[in-house]
Coordinates of C-alpha atoms in Angstrom, one line a residue:
X1 CA 112.3 158.9 19.3
X2 CA 113.9 156.5 21.8
X3 CA 111.7 156.1 24.9
X4 CA 112.1 154.4 28.2
X5 CA 109.9 153.8 31.2
X6 CA 109.3 157.1 32.9
X7 CA 109.5 159.2 29.7
X8 CA 108.2 162.7 30.3
X9 CA 104.8 163.0 28.7
X10 CA 105.3 166.6 27.5
X11 CA 108.4 165.9 25.5
X12 CA 107.0 162.6 24.2
X13 CA 104.1 164.5 22.7
X14 CA 105.5 167.9 21.9
X15 CA 108.1 166.8 19.4
X16 CA 105.8 164.7 17.3
X17 CA 103.1 167.4 17.4
X18 CA 105.5 170.0 15.9
X19 CA 106.7 167.6 13.2
X20 CA 103.1 166.4 12.4
X21 CA 102.1 170.1 12.2
X22 CA 104.9 170.7 9.8
X23 CA 103.8 167.8 7.6
X24 CA 100.2 169.1 7.7
X25 CA 101.2 172.6 6.6
X26 CA 104.0 171.9 4.1
X27 CA 101.6 171.8 1.2
X28 CA 100.9 175.5 1.7
X29 CA 104.5 176.3 0.6
X30 CA 105.5 176.7 -3.1
X31 CA 108.5 174.4 -2.5
X32 CA 107.7 172.1 0.4
X33 CA 110.4 169.9 1.9
X34 CA 109.9 166.1 2.1
X35 CA 107.7 165.1 5.1
X36 CA 109.1 164.0 8.4
X37 CA 108.9 160.4 9.3
X38 CA 108.2 159.9 13.0
X39 CA 108.8 156.6 14.7
X40 CA 108.8 155.7 18.5
X41 CA 111.3 153.1 19.4
X42 CA 112.6 151.4 22.6
X43 CA 114.9 148.6 23.5
X44 CA 112.1 146.1 24.1
X45 CA 108.6 147.1 23.0
X46 CA 106.0 149.2 24.9
X47 CA 107.0 151.5 27.8
X48 CA 105.1 153.3 30.5
X49 CA 105.2 157.1 30.6
X50 CA 105.7 159.2 33.7
X51 CA 101.9 159.7 33.8
X52 CA 101.2 156.0 33.5
X53 CA 100.2 155.8 29.9
X54 CA 101.3 152.8 27.8
X55 CA 103.4 153.9 24.8
X56 CA 103.7 151.4 21.9
X57 CA 107.2 151.3 20.5
X58 CA 109.1 149.5 17.8
X59 CA 112.4 147.8 18.4
X60 CA 115.2 150.3 18.1
X61 CA 117.5 147.8 16.4
X62 CA 115.0 147.3 13.6
X63 CA 114.6 151.0 12.9
X64 CA 118.3 151.7 13.1
X65 CA 118.9 149.1 10.4
X66 CA 116.8 151.3 8.1
X67 CA 119.2 154.2 8.4
X68 CA 117.3 157.0 10.2
X69 CA 118.5 160.6 10.0
X70 CA 118.2 161.3 13.8
X71 CA 117.7 159.5 17.1
X72 CA 116.1 161.8 19.6
X73 CA 115.7 161.0 23.3
X74 CA 113.0 163.0 25.1
X75 CA 113.3 163.8 28.8
X76 CA 112.7 161.3 31.6
X77 CA 110.8 162.6 34.6
X78 CA 113.6 162.4 37.1
X79 CA 114.3 166.0 38.3
X80 CA 116.7 165.2 41.1
X81 CA 120.3 165.2 40.0
X82 CA 121.4 162.2 42.1
X83 CA 118.5 160.0 41.0
X84 CA 119.1 161.0 37.4
X85 CA 122.8 160.0 37.5
X86 CA 121.8 156.7 39.0
X87 CA 119.3 156.1 36.1
X88 CA 121.7 157.0 33.3
X89 CA 124.6 155.0 34.7
X90 CA 122.6 152.0 35.8
X91 CA 121.3 148.9 34.0
X92 CA 118.3 150.6 32.5
X93 CA 120.4 153.5 31.2
X94 CA 122.7 151.2 29.4
X95 CA 120.0 150.4 26.9
X96 CA 119.8 154.1 26.0
X97 CA 123.6 154.4 25.7
X98 CA 123.8 151.3 23.4
X99 CA 121.1 152.8 21.2
X100 CA 122.8 156.2 21.0
X101 CA 126.2 154.6 20.1
X102 CA 124.5 152.3 17.5
X103 CA 122.8 155.4 16.0
X104 CA 126.1 157.2 15.7
X105 CA 127.8 154.2 14.1
X106 CA 124.9 154.1 11.6
X107 CA 125.6 157.8 10.7
X108 CA 122.5 159.3 12.4
X109 CA 122.5 162.5 14.4
X110 CA 121.4 162.4 18.0
X111 CA 119.5 164.8 20.1
X112 CA 118.1 165.1 23.6
X113 CA 116.2 167.6 25.7
X114 CA 116.1 168.4 29.4
X115 CA 117.1 165.5 31.7
X116 CA 117.9 163.3 28.6
X117 CA 121.1 165.3 28.0
X118 CA 122.6 163.2 30.7
X119 CA 122.2 160.1 28.5
X120 CA 124.2 161.7 25.8
X121 CA 126.9 162.8 28.2
X122 CA 127.1 159.3 29.8
X123 CA 127.5 157.8 26.3
X124 CA 130.4 160.2 25.6
X125 CA 128.5 161.9 22.8
X126 CA 128.9 165.3 24.3
X127 CA 132.7 165.2 25.0
X128 CA 134.2 168.4 23.7
X129 CA 130.8 169.7 22.6
X130 CA 128.8 172.7 23.8
X131 CA 125.6 171.4 25.4
X132 CA 122.7 172.5 27.5
X133 CA 120.2 171.0 29.8
X134 CA 117.6 172.0 32.3
X135 CA 118.8 175.1 34.2
X136 CA 118.8 173.4 37.6
X137 CA 120.8 170.5 36.3
X138 CA 123.7 172.4 34.8
X139 CA 126.0 172.1 37.9
X140 CA 125.4 168.4 38.2
X141 CA 126.1 167.8 34.4
X142 CA 129.3 169.9 34.6
X143 CA 130.6 168.1 37.7
X144 CA 130.0 164.5 36.4
X145 CA 131.1 165.2 32.8
X146 CA 133.9 167.7 32.9
X147 CA 134.7 167.1 29.2
X148 CA 131.3 168.6 28.2
X149 CA 131.2 172.3 27.6
X150 CA 128.0 172.9 29.6
X151 CA 126.0 176.1 29.0
X152 CA 122.7 175.8 30.8
X153 CA 121.8 179.4 30.0
X154 CA 121.1 178.3 26.4
X155 CA 117.7 177.1 25.2
X156 CA 119.3 175.1 22.4
X157 CA 122.7 174.0 21.3
X158 CA 123.0 172.8 17.7
X159 CA 126.1 171.0 16.6
X160 CA 127.1 169.2 13.5
X161 CA 125.8 165.9 14.6
X162 CA 124.3 166.5 18.1
X163 CA 121.5 168.7 19.4
X164 CA 120.7 169.4 23.1
X165 CA 117.8 171.5 24.5
X166 CA 117.0 172.9 27.9
X167 CA 114.1 172.3 30.2
X168 CA 110.7 170.9 29.3
X169 CA 109.4 173.6 26.9
X170 CA 112.7 173.5 25.0
X171 CA 111.4 170.2 23.4
X172 CA 109.4 172.7 21.2
X173 CA 112.6 174.6 20.3
X174 CA 114.4 171.4 19.4
X175 CA 111.6 170.2 17.2
X176 CA 111.3 173.6 15.5
X177 CA 115.0 173.6 14.8
X178 CA 114.6 170.4 12.9
X179 CA 111.9 171.9 10.8
X180 CA 114.0 175.0 10.2
X181 CA 116.9 173.0 9.0
X182 CA 114.6 171.5 6.4
X183 CA 112.7 174.7 5.6
X184 CA 112.9 178.1 7.5
X185 CA 109.7 179.1 5.8
X186 CA 107.9 176.1 7.1
X187 CA 109.3 176.5 10.6
X188 CA 108.0 180.1 10.6
X189 CA 104.6 178.9 9.6
X190 CA 104.5 176.1 12.2
X191 CA 105.6 178.5 14.9
X192 CA 102.8 180.8 14.0
X193 CA 100.1 178.1 14.1
X194 CA 101.4 176.7 17.4
X195 CA 101.4 180.3 18.9
X196 CA 104.8 180.0 20.5
X197 CA 105.7 183.7 20.1
X198 CA 108.2 185.6 22.2
X199 CA 107.8 183.7 25.4
X200 CA 110.1 184.0 28.4
X201 CA 112.4 181.2 29.5
X202 CA 111.6 179.0 32.5
X203 CA 111.7 180.7 36.0
X204 CA 112.6 184.1 34.8
X205 CA 110.5 187.2 34.0
X206 CA 112.8 188.7 31.3
X207 CA 112.5 187.5 27.7
X208 CA 115.6 185.9 26.4
X209 CA 116.5 185.0 22.9
X210 CA 116.9 181.4 22.0
X211 CA 120.4 180.3 21.1
X212 CA 119.0 178.3 18.2
X213 CA 120.6 179.2 14.9
X214 CA 117.1 179.5 13.4
X215 CA 115.9 182.4 15.6
X216 CA 115.2 184.4 12.5
X217 CA 112.0 182.4 12.1
X218 CA 110.7 183.1 15.6
X219 CA 107.4 185.0 15.5
X220 CA 108.0 188.7 16.0
X221 CA 104.8 189.3 18.0
X222 CA 101.5 187.7 18.8
X223 CA 99.8 190.3 16.6
X224 CA 101.7 189.0 13.6
X225 CA 100.4 185.4 14.1
X226 CA 98.6 184.2 11.0
X227 CA 99.0 187.4 9.1
X228 CA 99.0 186.8 5.3
X229 CA 98.5 183.0 5.8
X230 CA 94.6 182.8 5.5
X231 CA 95.0 181.3 9.0
X232 CA 91.5 180.5 10.1
X233 CA 90.3 178.7 6.9
X234 CA 93.6 176.9 6.5
X235 CA 93.6 175.8 10.1
X236 CA 90.1 174.3 9.9
X237 CA 90.9 172.6 6.6
X238 CA 94.2 171.2 8.0
X239 CA 92.7 169.9 11.2
X240 CA 89.7 168.4 9.3
X241 CA 92.2 166.4 7.2
X242 CA 93.4 164.7 10.4
X243 CA 89.9 163.6 11.2

């Protein structure tokens, strides 16, 4: 994950939590996928999150030289469209754009959620691509980047080499889609343990299906959570293994 000062704390923690959960539960499958490697990178060492926490980070150029599969940019906590555009188009935003272009040149996929979709759009990554962002930012994204096929009604847009996700909770959808691409069975198991269920989208009372191609592994109901998985014993054993 590529982080900058002001990175949103939820996205910063949600994506690694899903992937670490997948690594912890993979052994329960008869044919487990290879574990996810999770590294936090930046343009110049540690950054400060939106809540004021210091986040250690490796240098992005060092990690990109190792050939990662994906560079993911979590949201920055700048909800106002005008301020967000100033951030992604300014000096600090150029470090993100450079990292995204370097990742693409290295053959890595790129992904972003919520406000971070503006970094992908500013870098030209989303030209001609269907993309989503936070529901209240759709109009601003469409106006500034007319070459992007913006659909802010979607929770997730998965392309061949780029993924975008909607508002804050969609970091979970994005991470689960990565797990599902590796193993739909593991994604189903992870979603059950994290109790995501058939939740509603932000600021609406009607349940809506995710646009993620992996919706088949979404839990069918809260009552189904843990059924057939020996969930309580396995949960205690797995958490204990983390210390």
